[in-house]
CSV table of C-alpha atoms in Angstrom, one decimal:
chain,number,residue,atom,x,y,z
A,1,MET,CA,55.8,112.9,123.0
A,2,ASN,CA,56.5,111.2,119.2
A,3,LYS,CA,54.9,111.3,116.2
A,4,ASN,CA,52.6,108.2,116.3
A,5,GLN,CA,51.2,109.5,119.7
A,6,ILE,CA,49.2,111.8,117.6
A,7,ASN,CA,46.0,110.1,118.8
A,8,LYS,CA,43.3,111.5,115.5
A,9,MET,CA,46.0,112.9,112.0
A,10,PRO,CA,43.9,116.1,111.8
A,11,GLU,CA,43.8,115.6,107.6
A,12,TYR,CA,44.0,118.6,106.3
A,13,PHE,CA,47.5,119.0,108.4
A,14,GLU,CA,48.7,115.4,107.1
A,15,ARG,CA,51.0,116.6,104.3
A,16,TYR,CA,52.9,118.5,107.0
A,17,ILE,CA,52.9,116.1,109.6
A,18,ASN,CA,54.0,113.6,106.8
A,19,TYR,CA,57.8,115.7,106.2
A,20,VAL,CA,58.6,114.7,109.5
A,21,PRO,CA,60.5,111.2,110.6
A,22,GLU,CA,59.0,110.0,113.2
A,23,SER,CA,60.6,111.9,116.4
A,24,ASP,CA,59.8,113.5,119.7
A,25,ILE,CA,58.6,116.7,119.0
A,26,ILE,CA,61.5,119.0,120.3
A,27,ASP,CA,63.9,116.9,118.5
A,28,ALA,CA,61.5,117.9,115.4
A,29,LEU,CA,61.6,121.9,116.4
A,30,GLN,CA,65.5,121.7,116.5
A,31,LYS,CA,65.8,119.5,114.0
A,32,TYR,CA,64.1,121.9,111.4
A,33,ASP,CA,65.0,125.0,112.9
A,34,ILE,CA,67.4,127.7,112.0
A,35,GLU,CA,70.3,125.5,111.2
A,36,TYR,CA,68.2,123.9,108.4
A,37,LEU,CA,67.6,127.3,106.2
A,38,LEU,CA,71.1,128.3,106.9
A,39,GLU,CA,72.5,125.6,105.2
A,40,GLU,CA,70.2,127.2,102.0
A,41,LYS,CA,71.3,130.9,102.6
A,42,SER,CA,73.4,130.9,99.8
A,43,THR,CA,71.1,129.3,97.2
A,44,LEU,CA,68.6,131.0,98.8
A,45,LYS,CA,70.6,134.1,97.8
A,46,GLN,CA,71.2,133.5,94.7
A,47,ILE,CA,67.4,133.0,93.9
A,48,GLY,CA,66.9,136.6,94.9
A,49,HIS,CA,63.1,137.9,94.0
A,50,GLN,CA,63.3,134.8,90.5
A,51,VAL,CA,59.7,133.7,90.8
A,52,TYR,CA,58.8,130.4,88.8
A,53,ALA,CA,55.5,131.5,87.3
A,54,PRO,CA,53.5,135.0,87.4
A,55,GLY,CA,51.7,135.9,91.2
A,56,LYS,CA,53.6,133.2,92.8
A,57,TRP,CA,55.2,134.3,95.7
A,58,THR,CA,59.2,134.9,96.1
A,59,ILE,CA,61.6,133.3,98.7
A,60,ARG,CA,61.1,136.4,101.2
A,61,ASP,CA,57.6,136.0,100.5
A,62,ILE,CA,57.8,132.4,101.4
A,63,LEU,CA,60.2,132.8,104.5
A,64,GLN,CA,57.9,135.4,106.0
A,65,HIS,CA,55.1,133.5,105.4
A,66,VAL,CA,56.1,130.5,107.2
A,67,ILE,CA,57.2,132.7,109.9
A,68,ASP,CA,53.7,134.2,109.9
A,69,THR,CA,52.3,130.6,110.1
A,70,GLU,CA,54.1,129.4,113.2
A,71,ARG,CA,53.1,132.6,115.4
A,72,ILE,CA,50.0,131.8,114.1
A,73,PHE,CA,49.8,127.7,115.5
A,74,SER,CA,51.8,128.2,117.9
A,75,TYR,CA,49.2,130.7,119.3
A,76,ARG,CA,46.7,127.6,118.8
A,77,ALA,CA,48.9,125.4,120.6
A,78,LEU,CA,48.5,127.3,123.5
A,79,ARG,CA,44.9,128.2,123.2
A,80,ILE,CA,43.9,124.8,123.4
A,81,GLY,CA,47.3,123.6,125.8
A,82,ARG,CA,45.7,125.9,128.5
A,83,ASN,CA,42.4,124.3,127.1
A,84,ASP,CA,40.6,126.8,126.0
A,85,LYS,CA,37.6,125.3,123.8
A,86,THR,CA,37.1,128.1,121.9
A,87,MET,CA,36.7,127.7,118.2
A,88,LEU,CA,39.9,129.3,116.4
A,89,PRO,CA,39.1,130.6,113.2
A,90,GLY,CA,41.8,130.1,110.0
A,91,PHE,CA,43.8,132.8,108.6
A,92,ASP,CA,43.4,133.7,104.3
A,93,GLU,CA,47.7,133.5,103.7
A,94,ASN,CA,47.0,135.6,100.4
A,95,LEU,CA,45.8,138.1,102.6
A,96,PHE,CA,48.7,138.1,105.1
A,97,ALA,CA,51.5,137.5,102.1
A,98,SER,CA,49.9,140.6,100.4
A,99,ASN,CA,50.0,142.9,103.7
A,100,ALA,CA,53.4,141.2,105.1
A,101,HIS,CA,56.0,142.8,102.3
A,102,GLY,CA,58.4,140.4,102.8
A,103,SER,CA,60.0,140.1,99.1
A,104,SER,CA,61.0,143.9,100.2
A,105,ARG,CA,62.8,142.8,103.5
A,106,LYS,CA,66.2,141.6,103.9
A,107,LEU,CA,66.4,138.1,104.0
A,108,ASP,CA,69.0,138.2,107.1
A,109,ASP,CA,66.3,140.1,108.7
A,110,LEU,CA,63.8,136.6,107.7
A,111,LEU,CA,66.1,134.5,108.9
A,112,TYR,CA,66.5,136.2,111.9
A,113,GLU,CA,63.3,136.6,112.5
A,114,PHE,CA,62.6,133.2,112.0
A,115,ASP,CA,65.4,131.4,114.5
A,116,VAL,CA,63.5,133.4,117.7
A,117,VAL,CA,60.1,132.4,116.8
A,118,ARG,CA,61.5,128.9,116.2
A,119,LYS,CA,63.1,129.7,119.8
A,120,SER,CA,59.8,130.9,120.9
A,121,THR,CA,57.6,127.8,120.1
A,122,ILE,CA,60.3,125.5,121.1
A,123,ALA,CA,60.4,127.0,124.5
A,124,LEU,CA,56.4,126.7,124.8
A,125,TYR,CA,56.6,122.8,123.7
A,126,GLN,CA,58.8,122.4,126.5
A,127,SER,CA,56.8,123.8,128.8
A,128,PHE,CA,53.6,122.0,127.6
A,129,SER,CA,52.9,118.5,130.1
A,130,GLN,CA,51.6,115.5,128.4
A,131,VAL,CA,48.4,116.1,129.0
A,132,ASP,CA,48.9,119.2,127.1
A,133,LEU,CA,50.0,117.9,124.2
A,134,GLN,CA,47.6,115.7,124.3
A,135,ARG,CA,44.7,118.3,124.4
A,136,GLU,CA,42.7,118.7,121.3
A,137,GLY,CA,40.6,121.8,119.6
A,138,PHE,CA,38.9,123.0,116.7
A,139,ILE,CA,40.5,125.3,114.1
A,140,PHE,CA,38.7,126.2,111.5
A,141,GLN,CA,37.2,122.4,110.2
A,142,SER,CA,39.3,120.2,111.7
A,143,ASP,CA,39.8,118.9,115.4
A,144,ILE,CA,43.9,119.2,115.9
A,145,SER,CA,45.4,118.3,119.0
A,146,VAL,CA,49.1,120.2,120.4
A,147,LEU,CA,51.0,117.5,119.2
A,148,ALA,CA,49.9,117.0,115.9
A,149,LEU,CA,50.1,121.3,115.9
A,150,GLY,CA,53.5,121.0,116.6
A,151,PHE,CA,54.9,118.1,114.1
A,152,THR,CA,52.6,120.5,111.5
A,153,ILE,CA,55.3,123.5,112.5
A,154,ALA,CA,57.8,121.4,112.4
A,155,GLY,CA,57.0,119.7,109.0
A,156,HIS,CA,55.5,123.2,107.2
A,157,VAL,CA,59.2,124.4,106.6
A,158,VAL,CA,60.3,121.4,105.8
A,159,HIS,CA,57.0,121.2,103.2
A,160,HIS,CA,57.9,124.7,101.7
A,161,MET,CA,62.3,124.1,101.3
A,162,SER,CA,60.9,120.9,99.1
A,163,VAL,CA,58.8,123.6,97.2
A,164,ILE,CA,61.9,126.6,97.2
A,165,ARG,CA,64.3,123.0,96.1
A,166,GLU,CA,61.9,121.7,93.3
A,167,ARG,CA,60.5,124.9,91.9
A,168,TYR,CA,62.6,127.7,92.8
A,169,TYR,CA,66.5,126.3,92.3
A,170,PRO,CA,65.7,125.4,88.5
A,171,LEU,CA,65.7,129.1,87.8
A,172,ILE,CA,69.6,129.7,89.2
A,173,GLN,CA,73.0,127.8,87.7
A,174,LEU,CA,73.7,125.2,90.9
């Protein structure tokens, strides 16, 4: 199904969804897969542990956050796709980041993990029927469909790469 088939745009997640051009959900997830990140690998390595302001996440922390968030959103999509009407809680991204030890991990290990998680997300979305993709559930403070969650997952990585290019790339001489 295509992005324009999202019945109700969830306000909070719209900013991520809007990063993704009009496309099929599987195409969107594949477009922003490991290859999308590997194009930037040498620059990400150069940046290393530098941050643009005190207290900000390192590149590795950001990648860990993207991985953790994709896992959570895929789980949410699974629950909603299986017609589970339980309200799903939010999560504290800063708590996760402070306990994930992302900056102590190797960049290659994080990229590998992202690849595995993204492939799993794609497989999950390939298993959903059109009815499943249109199902809606309640997450924290918002109704959202399985389809909208998929585009949020795709757009989330684009959002963070945009932040990295804007705020972290100036830290090094390109």
